């Protein structure tokens, strides 16, 4: 598939581009245009997403969005208007998807919990999209603490407390290659999705 990649020079994009090529895709830089592309992938900045998506929607190109902290309602509305499917996962790694699922289940037994999310010091949004999505799935309004430090990649703990016990669910991303399988799956499935913005890897597994 010919894919326009927005953010090819970034932390994630520079790991993703060779992995997409290795999977047989033809990758072009989204900044140079999206015409003739069958899909686009965006790992940029929250304030860049809407402009990039708009260019794709105008050309009828479906978009897989990895960037977090953007206005999802606005993207959903524009994608519906133009009849083009878009997909976003706040976290494309398999382990993070499982962490969110386990946290949702644990919150039924432990209503008191906190989320601690830890990321590299250049991450722009806080709390992280993964932490917000986890909290939403838990439905118990856990406090979220954000840590930004050099040496970190992307990590999250969900700590549950009850009488006489605690339970900690922890996920660590040690390399950006963790995001590759989820992005490949989204690219494979995106043409089957309805117009608008579909959110979460769980929506692709059915
Ligand atoms: P990064 O290292 O800052 O890279 C962002 C890249 O986007 C830069 O190369 C930047 O280029 C480029 N860029 C900015 N605006 C652009 C535009 N309009 N068109 C094309 N390229 C543009 O950031 P990162 O660590 O790769 O993370 C990128 C985003 O993905 C963040 O929002 C992060 O939270 C998110 N993320 C999501 C997941 C997930 O699984 N969903 C995983 C990791 C990260 P210039 O510097 O030249 O502007």
Short mmCIF file of C-alpha atoms and ligand atoms in Angstrom, two decimals:
data_model
loop_
_atom_site.label_atom_id
_atom_site.label_comp_id
_atom_site.label_asym_id
_atom_site.label_seq_id
_atom_site.Cartn_x
_atom_site.Cartn_y
_atom_site.Cartn_z
CA UNK A 1 0.00 0.00 0.00
CA UNK A 2 1.23 3.53 -0.71
CA UNK A 3 1.24 5.35 2.64
CA UNK A 4 1.79 9.02 3.47
CA UNK A 5 3.62 9.25 6.80
CA UNK A 6 3.33 12.53 8.72
CA UNK A 7 6.11 12.85 11.33
CA UNK A 8 8.60 10.57 9.57
CA UNK A 9 11.55 12.29 11.29
CA UNK A 10 10.17 12.01 14.84
CA UNK A 11 10.82 9.48 17.61
CA UNK A 12 8.00 7.19 16.48
CA UNK A 13 8.05 8.03 12.76
CA UNK A 14 11.74 7.19 12.39
CA UNK A 15 11.08 3.72 13.84
CA UNK A 16 7.84 3.28 11.91
CA UNK A 17 9.01 4.20 8.39
CA UNK A 18 11.50 1.33 7.98
CA UNK A 19 9.06 -1.10 9.64
CA UNK A 20 6.28 -0.14 7.19
CA UNK A 21 8.70 -0.55 4.28
CA UNK A 22 9.81 -3.94 5.68
CA UNK A 23 6.13 -4.98 5.77
CA UNK A 24 5.90 -4.25 2.03
CA UNK A 25 4.39 -0.74 2.07
CA UNK A 26 5.61 2.15 -0.05
CA UNK A 27 6.14 5.09 2.36
CA UNK A 28 6.16 8.74 1.24
CA UNK A 29 6.55 11.87 3.41
CA UNK A 30 3.11 13.32 4.14
CA UNK A 31 4.55 16.86 3.96
CA UNK A 32 5.17 16.30 0.25
CA UNK A 33 1.52 15.45 -0.50
CA UNK A 34 -0.96 12.62 -0.12
CA UNK A 35 -2.24 12.28 -3.69
CA UNK A 36 -2.26 8.67 -4.88
CA UNK A 37 -1.90 7.31 -1.33
CA UNK A 38 -4.24 4.59 -0.08
CA UNK A 39 -3.81 5.60 3.57
CA UNK A 40 -1.93 8.05 5.77
CA UNK A 41 -0.35 7.71 9.21
CA UNK A 42 0.12 10.68 11.58
CA UNK A 43 2.58 10.72 14.49
CA UNK A 44 3.18 14.48 14.78
CA UNK A 45 1.91 17.03 17.32
CA UNK A 46 -1.58 17.76 18.68
CA UNK A 47 -1.69 21.11 16.84
CA UNK A 48 -0.67 19.53 13.51
CA UNK A 49 -3.22 16.71 13.33
CA UNK A 50 -6.27 18.62 12.12
CA UNK A 51 -4.42 20.27 9.21
CA UNK A 52 -2.88 16.97 8.14
CA UNK A 53 -6.18 15.12 8.40
CA UNK A 54 -7.94 17.86 6.44
CA UNK A 55 -5.49 17.43 3.54
CA UNK A 56 -6.09 13.67 3.61
CA UNK A 57 -9.88 13.94 3.81
CA UNK A 58 -9.91 16.38 0.87
CA UNK A 59 -8.09 13.70 -1.15
CA UNK A 60 -10.31 10.86 0.19
CA UNK A 61 -7.36 9.26 2.02
CA UNK A 62 -8.14 7.38 5.29
CA UNK A 63 -5.89 8.31 8.23
CA UNK A 64 -4.43 6.26 11.10
CA UNK A 65 -3.73 8.78 13.88
CA UNK A 66 -1.15 7.98 16.55
CA UNK A 67 -0.69 11.54 17.79
CA UNK A 68 -2.38 12.15 21.14
CA UNK A 69 -4.00 15.24 22.66
CA UNK A 70 -5.83 16.39 19.49
CA UNK A 71 -9.50 17.38 19.12
CA UNK A 72 -11.07 13.97 18.38
CA UNK A 73 -14.63 15.34 18.13
CA UNK A 74 -13.59 17.79 15.39
CA UNK A 75 -11.77 15.08 13.41
CA UNK A 76 -14.74 12.72 13.79
CA UNK A 77 -17.16 15.38 12.51
CA UNK A 78 -15.01 16.22 9.45
CA UNK A 79 -14.40 12.53 8.64
CA UNK A 80 -18.15 11.85 8.76
CA UNK A 81 -18.88 14.87 6.56
CA UNK A 82 -16.39 13.70 3.95
CA UNK A 83 -17.35 10.00 4.26
CA UNK A 84 -13.79 8.86 5.00
CA UNK A 85 -12.75 6.41 7.77
CA UNK A 86 -10.12 7.49 10.30
CA UNK A 87 -8.70 5.51 13.20
CA UNK A 88 -6.98 6.54 16.44
CA UNK A 89 -5.49 4.49 19.25
CA UNK A 90 -4.10 6.40 22.23
CA UNK A 91 -1.58 3.56 22.42
CA UNK A 92 -0.78 1.11 19.61
CA UNK A 93 1.14 -1.40 21.73
CA UNK A 94 -0.36 -4.80 22.56
CA UNK A 95 0.73 -4.59 26.21
CA UNK A 96 -0.91 -1.21 26.73
CA UNK A 97 -4.19 -2.48 25.24
CA UNK A 98 -4.09 -5.39 27.71
CA UNK A 99 -3.18 -3.05 30.59
CA UNK A 100 -6.27 -0.94 29.87
CA UNK A 101 -8.46 -4.03 29.68
CA UNK A 102 -7.08 -5.42 32.98
CA UNK A 103 -7.46 -2.02 34.68
CA UNK A 104 -11.09 -1.83 33.59
CA UNK A 105 -11.70 -5.27 35.09
CA UNK A 106 -9.82 -4.53 38.35
CA UNK A 107 -11.73 -1.27 38.86
CA UNK A 108 -14.92 -3.29 39.38
CA UNK A 109 -13.36 -4.79 42.56
CA UNK A 110 -11.20 -1.80 43.56
CA UNK A 111 -12.99 1.53 43.09
CA UNK A 112 -10.05 3.51 44.57
CA UNK A 113 -7.07 3.81 42.26
CA UNK A 114 -4.48 6.20 40.89
CA UNK A 115 -2.72 6.25 37.51
CA UNK A 116 0.94 7.23 37.29
CA UNK A 117 2.11 7.80 33.71
CA UNK A 118 5.80 8.37 32.99
CA UNK A 119 7.20 9.60 29.66
CA UNK A 120 10.30 11.09 28.03
CA UNK A 121 10.82 14.78 28.79
CA UNK A 122 9.88 16.01 25.27
CA UNK A 123 6.31 14.66 25.35
CA UNK A 124 4.03 17.68 24.81
CA UNK A 125 0.69 16.56 26.25
CA UNK A 126 -0.07 15.69 29.90
CA UNK A 127 -1.81 13.62 31.07
CA UNK A 128 -1.02 11.14 28.31
CA UNK A 129 -3.73 9.92 25.94
CA UNK A 130 -3.23 6.41 27.32
CA UNK A 131 -3.83 7.58 30.90
CA UNK A 132 -6.99 9.46 29.90
CA UNK A 133 -8.29 6.45 27.94
CA UNK A 134 -7.53 4.12 30.87
CA UNK A 135 -9.35 6.40 33.31
CA UNK A 136 -12.34 6.62 30.99
CA UNK A 137 -12.55 2.83 30.74
CA UNK A 138 -12.24 2.42 34.53
CA UNK A 139 -15.09 4.88 35.10
CA UNK A 140 -14.00 5.58 38.69
CA UNK A 141 -12.32 8.96 38.08
CA UNK A 142 -8.81 7.95 39.24
CA UNK A 143 -6.32 10.77 39.86
CA UNK A 144 -3.61 10.88 37.17
CA UNK A 145 -0.01 11.81 37.99
CA UNK A 146 2.34 12.67 35.11
CA UNK A 147 6.12 12.28 35.27
CA UNK A 148 8.43 13.66 32.52
CA UNK A 149 12.11 12.70 32.70
CA UNK A 150 15.02 11.94 30.37
CA UNK A 151 15.70 8.21 30.08
CA UNK A 152 12.02 7.25 30.00
CA UNK A 153 10.13 6.09 26.88
CA UNK A 154 6.44 5.44 27.81
CA UNK A 155 5.34 3.74 31.03
CA UNK A 156 2.16 3.52 33.09
CA UNK A 157 1.14 2.12 36.46
CA UNK A 158 -2.42 1.72 37.64
CA UNK A 159 -2.36 1.25 41.41
CA UNK A 160 -5.51 -0.04 43.11
CA UNK A 161 -6.01 0.13 46.89
CA UNK A 162 -8.45 -1.76 49.13
CA UNK A 163 -8.57 -2.82 52.78
CA UNK A 164 -5.23 -4.49 53.57
CA UNK A 165 -4.03 -4.82 49.96
CA UNK A 166 -2.93 -3.04 46.82
CA UNK A 167 -2.79 -4.23 43.23
CA UNK A 168 -0.44 -2.67 40.65
CA UNK A 169 -0.78 -3.14 36.89
CA UNK A 170 2.28 -1.81 35.07
CA UNK A 171 3.21 -1.50 31.41
CA UNK A 172 6.62 -0.43 30.05
CA UNK A 173 7.40 0.54 26.47
CA UNK A 174 11.15 0.11 26.10
CA UNK A 175 11.33 0.77 22.35
CA UNK A 176 9.08 2.38 19.73
CA UNK A 177 8.97 -0.89 17.79
CA UNK A 178 6.16 -1.79 20.24
CA UNK A 179 3.82 0.48 18.24
CA UNK A 180 4.47 -1.17 14.85
CA UNK A 181 2.09 -4.21 14.95
CA UNK A 182 -0.86 -2.04 16.04
CA UNK A 183 -0.25 0.46 13.24
CA UNK A 184 0.03 -2.37 10.67
CA UNK A 185 -3.25 -3.84 11.93
CA UNK A 186 -4.98 -0.45 11.71
CA UNK A 187 -3.74 -0.02 8.11
CA UNK A 188 -5.01 -3.48 7.21
CA UNK A 189 -8.48 -2.80 8.66
CA UNK A 190 -9.04 0.90 8.00
CA UNK A 191 -10.88 0.52 4.68
CA UNK A 192 -13.46 -1.69 6.45
CA UNK A 193 -14.25 0.97 9.09
CA UNK A 194 -17.25 3.31 8.82
CA UNK A 195 -16.81 7.00 7.95
CA UNK A 196 -15.76 9.04 11.00
CA UNK A 197 -13.18 8.42 13.73
CA UNK A 198 -13.00 4.93 15.24
CA UNK A 199 -11.02 4.82 18.51
CA UNK A 200 -9.12 2.00 20.21
CA UNK A 201 -7.39 -1.21 19.09
CA UNK A 202 -10.22 -3.26 20.62
CA UNK A 203 -12.47 -1.91 17.83
CA UNK A 204 -10.28 -3.71 15.24
CA UNK A 205 -10.30 -7.13 16.81
CA UNK A 206 -13.93 -8.08 15.96
P1 LIG B 1 8.39 13.86 18.00
O1 LIG B 1 9.66 13.09 18.17
O2 LIG B 1 8.29 15.27 18.49
O3 LIG B 1 8.07 13.83 16.43
C1 LIG B 1 7.04 14.58 15.85
C2 LIG B 1 7.41 14.78 14.39
O4 LIG B 1 6.30 15.37 13.71
C3 LIG B 1 8.62 15.71 14.17
O5 LIG B 1 9.52 15.06 13.29
C4 LIG B 1 7.99 16.94 13.50
O6 LIG B 1 8.86 17.51 12.57
C5 LIG B 1 6.80 16.32 12.79
N1 LIG B 1 5.73 17.24 12.46
C6 LIG B 1 5.19 18.22 13.22
N2 LIG B 1 4.19 18.81 12.57
C7 LIG B 1 4.09 18.18 11.36
C8 LIG B 1 3.22 18.34 10.26
N3 LIG B 1 2.24 19.27 10.24
N4 LIG B 1 3.40 17.52 9.19
C9 LIG B 1 4.37 16.58 9.17
N5 LIG B 1 5.22 16.39 10.21
C10 LIG B 1 5.07 17.18 11.29
O7 LIG B 1 7.16 13.09 18.66
P2 LIG B 1 6.97 11.50 18.90
O8 LIG B 1 7.57 11.13 20.19
O9 LIG B 1 7.35 10.78 17.65
O10 LIG B 1 5.41 11.43 19.12
C11 LIG B 1 4.52 11.91 18.12
C12 LIG B 1 3.10 11.86 18.66
O11 LIG B 1 2.71 10.49 18.79
C13 LIG B 1 2.89 12.50 20.05
O12 LIG B 1 1.61 13.10 20.09
C14 LIG B 1 2.92 11.30 20.99
O13 LIG B 1 2.19 11.53 22.18
C15 LIG B 1 2.25 10.27 20.12
N6 LIG B 1 2.53 8.87 20.44
C16 LIG B 1 1.49 8.02 20.29
C17 LIG B 1 1.67 6.67 20.47
C18 LIG B 1 0.52 5.73 20.24
O14 LIG B 1 0.70 4.51 20.40
N7 LIG B 1 -0.66 6.24 19.87
C19 LIG B 1 2.94 6.20 20.81
C20 LIG B 1 3.99 7.09 20.96
C21 LIG B 1 3.77 8.44 20.74
P3 LIG B 1 9.50 18.96 12.86
O15 LIG B 1 10.27 18.82 14.14
O16 LIG B 1 10.33 19.17 11.64
O17 LIG B 1 8.33 19.90 12.98
#
